[in-house]
């Protein structure tokens, strides 16, 4: 490393300089005292609703064995306000992003609507008056027109993002209505509405084409999401096909827990126990597939192979064993009854 680089690192590689750089990149003056945004600006009723949403969003920050490991409430308020404020931007970047799905699920679980979430976001994006305590410290006043323009532009950009979100939502609703009407009407009207449906969904389809295919989901991750995520997969705001696939995959994994399993949702180590059982079932499933010359590891591919083996009658013995365990006290499953014992033996 050259002398110049060493000197540069010595001067700029400090937390104080990092704070100044972050202020400048955020549109603030380098020496200005920036107050972190929190939830104080909301009324008490709205704060109680947001608190319910916050408790589900940061579920891993509560109900720990030791209270000293809890995350400070002031920190959670700042993080929550940041998530709410930038939610329209996140959804505009990628509707299918895991973070967006997580936020939508927590909103539904808290009994809120996306309209309320967008209203909170707009409220947080509105400029706040300068703090009276900070006014005497300002020796030089920057150009008021430039600051007003900057704040106004931020509001315009945020409102445009919210409006674009509503436009995309309306387009999707129109496309679904056209598809439903096409099924109900005679074939002569199908061709007439097909052009409208394609034009209304062209922007959405182009955005989906740009998305890259993500990595395969491991079996233990699907198992953990089924039992321990909030909300659980059987009541999460996802498609019926996704719920059905997850339910069937978890049912197949249960067949490979030879001694049964016991899960108590009220136990302190519930999530740890879920992860342990999921990992154990995953190892047994993959070992079983290896015996049949199958090397797939992702949840989707494994589910297809297990369905094929099920139709061939290969899993009959395991299904019979699982039914016997269900009749005894060897299995304690916190999932709803309609999601259990969904596999039947295939008669030859």
Tab-separated table of C-alpha atoms in Angstrom:
chain	number	residue	atom	x	y	z
A	1	UNK	CA	0.000	0.000	0.000
A	2	UNK	CA	1.402	3.386	-0.988
A	3	UNK	CA	1.970	6.275	1.412
A	4	UNK	CA	-0.878	8.205	-0.189
A	5	UNK	CA	-3.320	5.338	0.315
A	6	UNK	CA	-2.234	4.928	3.934
A	7	UNK	CA	-2.806	8.612	4.573
A	8	UNK	CA	-6.199	8.499	2.870
A	9	UNK	CA	-7.286	5.540	5.007
A	10	UNK	CA	-6.028	7.262	8.162
A	11	UNK	CA	-8.057	10.391	7.434
A	12	UNK	CA	-11.275	8.963	6.019
A	13	UNK	CA	-11.584	5.451	7.409
A	14	UNK	CA	-13.130	6.590	10.693
A	15	UNK	CA	-16.668	6.449	12.027
A	16	UNK	CA	-16.874	10.243	12.227
A	17	UNK	CA	-16.026	10.663	8.570
A	18	UNK	CA	-18.390	7.819	7.670
A	19	UNK	CA	-21.190	9.725	9.363
A	20	UNK	CA	-20.381	12.851	7.373
A	21	UNK	CA	-20.301	10.957	4.091
A	22	UNK	CA	-23.636	9.282	4.868
A	23	UNK	CA	-25.178	12.682	5.685
A	24	UNK	CA	-24.020	14.147	2.377
A	25	UNK	CA	-25.287	11.132	0.420
A	26	UNK	CA	-28.650	11.504	2.194
A	27	UNK	CA	-28.979	15.146	1.132
A	28	UNK	CA	-28.036	16.745	4.466
A	29	UNK	CA	-25.303	19.162	5.391
A	30	UNK	CA	-22.165	17.445	6.697
A	31	UNK	CA	-22.254	19.318	10.024
A	32	UNK	CA	-26.036	19.275	10.505
A	33	UNK	CA	-27.563	17.345	13.387
A	34	UNK	CA	-29.910	14.832	11.793
A	35	UNK	CA	-32.669	13.412	13.970
A	36	UNK	CA	-33.519	9.771	13.281
A	37	UNK	CA	-37.089	9.246	12.188
A	38	UNK	CA	-39.321	7.204	14.493
A	39	UNK	CA	-43.018	6.622	15.128
A	40	UNK	CA	-43.638	9.560	17.488
A	41	UNK	CA	-45.448	11.586	14.805
A	42	UNK	CA	-48.344	9.085	14.690
A	43	UNK	CA	-51.355	9.232	16.991
A	44	UNK	CA	-51.787	6.676	19.775
A	45	UNK	CA	-54.276	4.485	17.884
A	46	UNK	CA	-52.074	4.288	14.799
A	47	UNK	CA	-49.032	3.539	16.950
A	48	UNK	CA	-50.859	0.610	18.544
A	49	UNK	CA	-51.673	-0.809	15.096
A	50	UNK	CA	-48.091	-0.284	13.928
A	51	UNK	CA	-46.886	-1.934	17.140
A	52	UNK	CA	-48.802	-5.092	16.212
A	53	UNK	CA	-47.232	-5.004	12.742
A	54	UNK	CA	-43.803	-4.352	14.275
A	55	UNK	CA	-44.105	-7.285	16.686
A	56	UNK	CA	-44.693	-9.659	13.765
A	57	UNK	CA	-42.069	-8.117	11.504
A	58	UNK	CA	-39.327	-8.391	14.133
A	59	UNK	CA	-40.597	-11.567	15.800
A	60	UNK	CA	-37.065	-12.812	16.485
A	61	UNK	CA	-36.405	-9.781	18.715
A	62	UNK	CA	-39.005	-10.864	21.300
A	63	UNK	CA	-39.777	-13.889	23.459
A	64	UNK	CA	-36.116	-14.699	24.034
A	65	UNK	CA	-34.844	-16.668	26.995
A	66	UNK	CA	-33.025	-13.656	28.472
A	67	UNK	CA	-34.450	-10.143	28.444
A	68	UNK	CA	-31.009	-8.600	27.993
A	69	UNK	CA	-30.951	-10.003	24.456
A	70	UNK	CA	-34.060	-8.024	23.481
A	71	UNK	CA	-33.521	-5.296	20.895
A	72	UNK	CA	-34.058	-1.792	22.280
A	73	UNK	CA	-37.536	-0.446	21.516
A	74	UNK	CA	-36.163	2.858	20.208
A	75	UNK	CA	-34.043	0.948	17.697
A	76	UNK	CA	-37.077	-1.092	16.610
A	77	UNK	CA	-39.090	2.117	16.110
A	78	UNK	CA	-36.391	3.556	13.847
A	79	UNK	CA	-36.133	0.320	11.852
A	80	UNK	CA	-39.918	0.063	11.540
A	81	UNK	CA	-40.277	3.654	10.334
A	82	UNK	CA	-37.547	3.029	7.753
A	83	UNK	CA	-39.283	-0.104	6.466
A	84	UNK	CA	-42.673	1.627	6.265
A	85	UNK	CA	-41.316	4.751	4.585
A	86	UNK	CA	-39.421	2.889	1.857
A	87	UNK	CA	-42.000	0.127	1.296
A	88	UNK	CA	-43.341	1.615	-2.007
A	89	UNK	CA	-39.783	1.856	-3.356
A	90	UNK	CA	-39.053	-1.775	-2.400
A	91	UNK	CA	-42.230	-3.008	-4.058
A	92	UNK	CA	-41.537	-0.943	-7.157
A	93	UNK	CA	-38.104	-2.572	-7.508
A	94	UNK	CA	-39.317	-6.172	-7.186
A	95	UNK	CA	-42.837	-7.258	-6.254
A	96	UNK	CA	-41.689	-10.857	-5.673
A	97	UNK	CA	-38.795	-9.949	-3.366
A	98	UNK	CA	-38.705	-11.910	-0.066
A	99	UNK	CA	-38.642	-8.661	1.915
A	100	UNK	CA	-41.808	-7.407	0.196
A	101	UNK	CA	-43.586	-10.732	0.769
A	102	UNK	CA	-42.526	-10.671	4.417
A	103	UNK	CA	-43.909	-7.142	4.886
A	104	UNK	CA	-47.189	-8.006	3.111
A	105	UNK	CA	-47.604	-11.097	5.273
A	106	UNK	CA	-47.030	-9.175	8.502
A	107	UNK	CA	-49.509	-6.491	7.409
A	108	UNK	CA	-52.177	-9.116	6.751
A	109	UNK	CA	-51.408	-10.879	10.031
A	110	UNK	CA	-51.745	-7.608	11.955
A	111	UNK	CA	-55.198	-7.009	10.448
A	112	UNK	CA	-54.101	-3.987	8.420
A	113	UNK	CA	-54.461	-3.181	4.738
A	114	UNK	CA	-51.927	-2.078	2.150
A	115	UNK	CA	-53.804	1.217	1.909
A	116	UNK	CA	-53.026	1.927	5.566
A	117	UNK	CA	-49.391	0.943	5.035
A	118	UNK	CA	-49.085	3.330	2.085
A	119	UNK	CA	-50.759	6.084	4.122
A	120	UNK	CA	-48.179	5.588	6.891
A	121	UNK	CA	-45.423	5.686	4.291
A	122	UNK	CA	-46.700	8.971	2.853
A	123	UNK	CA	-46.965	10.436	6.352
A	124	UNK	CA	-43.351	9.542	7.151
A	125	UNK	CA	-42.168	10.902	3.796
A	126	UNK	CA	-43.689	14.319	4.524
A	127	UNK	CA	-41.102	16.900	5.632
A	128	UNK	CA	-41.037	17.784	9.325
A	129	UNK	CA	-40.486	21.332	10.617
A	130	UNK	CA	-37.020	22.070	11.930
A	131	UNK	CA	-36.499	21.420	15.624
A	132	UNK	CA	-36.540	24.628	17.666
A	133	UNK	CA	-33.566	23.433	19.681
A	134	UNK	CA	-31.440	23.199	16.562
A	135	UNK	CA	-32.186	26.679	15.257
A	136	UNK	CA	-29.766	28.665	17.524
A	137	UNK	CA	-26.907	26.397	16.483
A	138	UNK	CA	-27.243	27.309	12.808
A	139	UNK	CA	-24.771	30.123	12.074
A	140	UNK	CA	-25.184	30.223	8.304
A	141	UNK	CA	-28.490	29.569	6.603
A	142	UNK	CA	-28.308	27.653	3.276
A	143	UNK	CA	-30.363	28.840	0.306
A	144	UNK	CA	-34.003	28.273	1.265
A	145	UNK	CA	-35.133	27.730	-2.306
A	146	UNK	CA	-32.713	24.855	-2.851
A	147	UNK	CA	-33.752	23.129	0.384
A	148	UNK	CA	-37.443	23.640	-0.357
A	149	UNK	CA	-36.955	22.241	-3.840
A	150	UNK	CA	-35.096	19.223	-2.488
A	151	UNK	CA	-37.800	18.436	0.083
A	152	UNK	CA	-40.537	19.023	-2.475
A	153	UNK	CA	-38.833	16.737	-4.978
A	154	UNK	CA	-38.562	13.959	-2.394
A	155	UNK	CA	-42.290	14.195	-1.702
A	156	UNK	CA	-43.080	14.140	-5.425
A	157	UNK	CA	-40.874	11.106	-6.003
A	158	UNK	CA	-42.428	9.248	-3.085
A	159	UNK	CA	-45.981	10.045	-4.178
A	160	UNK	CA	-45.123	8.973	-7.731
A	161	UNK	CA	-43.910	5.629	-6.407
A	162	UNK	CA	-47.157	5.154	-4.469
A	163	UNK	CA	-49.230	6.073	-7.533
A	164	UNK	CA	-47.254	3.682	-9.742
A	165	UNK	CA	-47.922	0.916	-7.243
A	166	UNK	CA	-51.667	1.562	-7.456
A	167	UNK	CA	-51.512	1.671	-11.267
A	168	UNK	CA	-49.790	-1.718	-11.418
A	169	UNK	CA	-52.321	-3.107	-8.956
A	170	UNK	CA	-55.234	-1.871	-11.107
A	171	UNK	CA	-53.639	-3.342	-14.245
A	172	UNK	CA	-53.346	-6.738	-12.598
A	173	UNK	CA	-56.960	-6.576	-11.435
A	174	UNK	CA	-58.126	-5.664	-14.956
A	175	UNK	CA	-56.149	-8.539	-16.429
A	176	UNK	CA	-57.734	-10.991	-13.994
A	177	UNK	CA	-61.227	-9.681	-14.733
A	178	UNK	CA	-60.664	-9.991	-18.492
A	179	UNK	CA	-59.419	-13.553	-18.085
A	180	UNK	CA	-62.452	-14.441	-15.951
A	181	UNK	CA	-64.883	-12.874	-18.423
A	182	UNK	CA	-63.179	-14.688	-21.283
A	183	UNK	CA	-63.876	-18.013	-19.574
A	184	UNK	CA	-67.526	-17.134	-18.929
A	185	UNK	CA	-68.316	-15.637	-22.343
A	186	UNK	CA	-68.543	-17.408	-25.698
A	187	UNK	CA	-65.409	-18.009	-27.846
A	188	UNK	CA	-66.233	-15.094	-30.179
A	189	UNK	CA	-65.530	-12.606	-27.389
A	190	UNK	CA	-62.337	-14.278	-26.257
A	191	UNK	CA	-60.318	-13.037	-29.238
A	192	UNK	CA	-61.768	-9.552	-28.841
A	193	UNK	CA	-60.543	-9.188	-25.251
A	194	UNK	CA	-57.257	-10.994	-25.724
A	195	UNK	CA	-55.554	-7.909	-27.160
A	196	UNK	CA	-56.681	-5.796	-24.207
A	197	UNK	CA	-55.423	-8.392	-21.747
A	198	UNK	CA	-52.018	-8.586	-23.437
A	199	UNK	CA	-51.610	-4.803	-23.532
A	200	UNK	CA	-52.607	-4.407	-19.875
A	201	UNK	CA	-50.125	-7.033	-18.704
A	202	UNK	CA	-47.253	-6.185	-21.053
A	203	UNK	CA	-45.463	-3.998	-18.509
A	204	UNK	CA	-45.819	-6.624	-15.786
A	205	UNK	CA	-44.616	-9.438	-18.055
A	206	UNK	CA	-41.572	-7.427	-19.140
A	207	UNK	CA	-40.665	-6.796	-15.505
A	208	UNK	CA	-41.005	-10.495	-14.728
A	209	UNK	CA	-38.761	-11.471	-17.636
A	210	UNK	CA	-35.964	-9.381	-16.171
A	211	UNK	CA	-36.095	-11.267	-12.891
A	212	UNK	CA	-33.513	-13.974	-12.551
A	213	UNK	CA	-34.315	-17.373	-11.234
A	214	UNK	CA	-33.359	-17.666	-7.586
A	215	UNK	CA	-31.478	-20.430	-5.852
A	216	UNK	CA	-33.228	-23.674	-4.949
A	217	UNK	CA	-35.009	-23.799	-1.592
A	218	UNK	CA	-33.743	-26.478	0.782
A	219	UNK	CA	-36.168	-28.938	2.324
A	220	UNK	CA	-35.477	-27.837	5.897
A	221	UNK	CA	-36.214	-24.220	4.888
A	222	UNK	CA	-39.668	-25.217	3.618
A	223	UNK	CA	-40.259	-27.216	6.813
A	224	UNK	CA	-39.209	-24.252	8.975
A	225	UNK	CA	-41.390	-21.825	7.012
A	226	UNK	CA	-44.370	-24.172	7.371
A	227	UNK	CA	-44.197	-24.258	11.167
A	228	UNK	CA	-42.140	-21.318	12.473
A	229	UNK	CA	-42.581	-18.372	10.118
A	230	UNK	CA	-45.090	-15.665	11.017
A	231	UNK	CA	-47.556	-16.098	9.482
A	232	UNK	CA	-47.236	-19.835	8.941
A	233	UNK	CA	-47.387	-20.983	5.323
A	234	UNK	CA	-50.878	-22.474	5.620
A	235	UNK	CA	-52.306	-19.010	6.344
A	236	UNK	CA	-49.733	-16.832	4.585
A	237	UNK	CA	-50.842	-14.501	1.738
A	238	UNK	CA	-49.492	-16.767	-1.017
A	239	UNK	CA	-51.139	-18.647	-3.863
A	240	UNK	CA	-53.093	-21.860	-3.320
A	241	UNK	CA	-50.590	-23.756	-5.443
A	242	UNK	CA	-47.700	-22.675	-3.216
A	243	UNK	CA	-49.637	-23.674	-0.100
A	244	UNK	CA	-50.555	-27.039	-1.623
A	245	UNK	CA	-46.963	-27.784	-2.660
A	246	UNK	CA	-45.610	-26.866	0.781
A	247	UNK	CA	-48.281	-28.941	2.547
A	248	UNK	CA	-47.525	-31.994	0.399
A	249	UNK	CA	-43.748	-31.663	0.737
A	250	UNK	CA	-43.988	-31.395	4.539
A	251	UNK	CA	-46.298	-34.427	4.535
A	252	UNK	CA	-43.695	-36.423	2.607
A	253	UNK	CA	-40.953	-35.310	5.013
A	254	UNK	CA	-43.019	-36.511	8.000
A	255	UNK	CA	-42.900	-40.036	6.557
A	256	UNK	CA	-39.143	-40.116	7.140
A	257	UNK	CA	-39.356	-39.297	10.866
A	258	UNK	CA	-39.599	-42.968	11.845
A	259	UNK	CA	-40.192	-42.350	15.559
A	260	UNK	CA	-42.709	-39.554	15.055
A	261	UNK	CA	-42.228	-36.033	16.402
A	262	UNK	CA	-43.602	-33.693	19.056
A	263	UNK	CA	-43.825	-29.930	18.510
A	264	UNK	CA	-45.157	-27.541	21.150
A	265	UNK	CA	-45.762	-24.067	19.722
A	266	UNK	CA	-45.711	-22.551	23.231
A	267	UNK	CA	-42.268	-23.898	24.138
A	268	UNK	CA	-39.342	-21.463	24.333
A	269	UNK	CA	-37.184	-23.665	22.091
A	270	UNK	CA	-39.976	-24.218	19.555
A	271	UNK	CA	-38.086	-22.722	16.605
A	272	UNK	CA	-34.915	-24.639	17.460
A	273	UNK	CA	-36.880	-27.893	17.637
A	274	UNK	CA	-38.542	-27.156	14.285
A	275	UNK	CA	-35.171	-26.573	12.636
A	276	UNK	CA	-33.708	-29.759	14.152
A	277	UNK	CA	-36.607	-31.899	12.945
A	278	UNK	CA	-36.524	-30.305	9.487
A	279	UNK	CA	-32.804	-30.977	9.123
A	280	UNK	CA	-33.210	-34.576	10.278
A	281	UNK	CA	-36.109	-35.209	7.897
A	282	UNK	CA	-34.178	-33.591	5.030
A	283	UNK	CA	-31.196	-35.908	5.532
A	284	UNK	CA	-33.461	-38.960	5.571
A	285	UNK	CA	-35.315	-37.869	2.412
A	286	UNK	CA	-32.118	-37.141	0.475
A	287	UNK	CA	-30.611	-40.467	1.551
A	288	UNK	CA	-33.776	-42.219	0.340
A	289	UNK	CA	-33.575	-40.435	-3.016
A	290	UNK	CA	-29.889	-41.340	-3.374
A	291	UNK	CA	-30.851	-44.995	-3.056
A	292	UNK	CA	-33.104	-44.527	-6.084
A	293	UNK	CA	-30.463	-42.687	-8.114
A	294	UNK	CA	-31.977	-39.210	-7.648
A	295	UNK	CA	-29.579	-36.341	-6.914
A	296	UNK	CA	-32.054	-33.430	-6.721
A	297	UNK	CA	-31.822	-31.219	-3.631
A	298	UNK	CA	-34.270	-28.327	-4.161
A	299	UNK	CA	-37.781	-28.436	-2.691
A	300	UNK	CA	-39.548	-28.217	-6.055
A	301	UNK	CA	-37.524	-30.962	-7.751
A	302	UNK	CA	-37.638	-33.255	-4.708
A	303	UNK	CA	-41.426	-32.863	-4.500
A	304	UNK	CA	-41.805	-33.983	-8.131
A	305	UNK	CA	-39.680	-37.084	-7.555
A	306	UNK	CA	-41.527	-37.973	-4.342
A	307	UNK	CA	-44.855	-37.691	-6.163
A	308	UNK	CA	-43.567	-40.078	-8.825
A	309	UNK	CA	-42.375	-42.570	-6.212
A	310	UNK	CA	-45.677	-42.212	-4.367
A	311	UNK	CA	-47.706	-43.034	-7.483
A	312	UNK	CA	-45.482	-46.069	-8.022
A	313	UNK	CA	-46.338	-47.360	-4.531
A	314	UNK	CA	-42.782	-47.019	-3.222
A	315	UNK	CA	-43.914	-45.037	-0.168
A	316	UNK	CA	-46.753	-47.353	0.902
A	317	UNK	CA	-44.833	-48.870	3.818
A	318	UNK	CA	-43.843	-45.460	5.164
A	319	UNK	CA	-47.398	-44.140	4.818
A	320	UNK	CA	-48.740	-47.139	6.739
A	321	UNK	CA	-46.145	-46.599	9.474
A	322	UNK	CA	-47.036	-42.895	9.684
A	323	UNK	CA	-50.754	-43.685	10.047
A	324	UNK	CA	-49.939	-45.979	12.971
A	325	UNK	CA	-47.923	-43.211	14.646
A	326	UNK	CA	-50.823	-40.781	14.206
A	327	UNK	CA	-53.124	-43.110	16.124
A	328	UNK	CA	-50.699	-43.147	19.041
A	329	UNK	CA	-49.182	-40.280	21.029
A	330	UNK	CA	-45.945	-40.394	19.050
A	331	UNK	CA	-46.925	-37.410	16.895
A	332	UNK	CA	-47.965	-33.981	18.189
A	333	UNK	CA	-48.417	-31.670	15.209
A	334	UNK	CA	-49.386	-27.978	15.790
A	335	UNK	CA	-50.532	-27.604	12.175
A	336	UNK	CA	-54.297	-27.674	11.409
A	337	UNK	CA	-55.917	-31.087	11.105
A	338	UNK	CA	-56.730	-30.708	7.418
A	339	UNK	CA	-53.001	-30.454	6.636
A	340	UNK	CA	-52.189	-33.771	8.329
A	341	UNK	CA	-52.514	-37.330	7.020
A	342	UNK	CA	-53.008	-36.152	3.439
A	343	UNK	CA	-51.168	-39.073	1.808
A	344	UNK	CA	-52.853	-42.357	0.923
A	345	UNK	CA	-51.430	-45.723	0.017
A	346	UNK	CA	-51.483	-46.645	-3.661
A	347	UNK	CA	-53.028	-50.004	-4.389
A	348	UNK	CA	-51.267	-52.101	-6.977
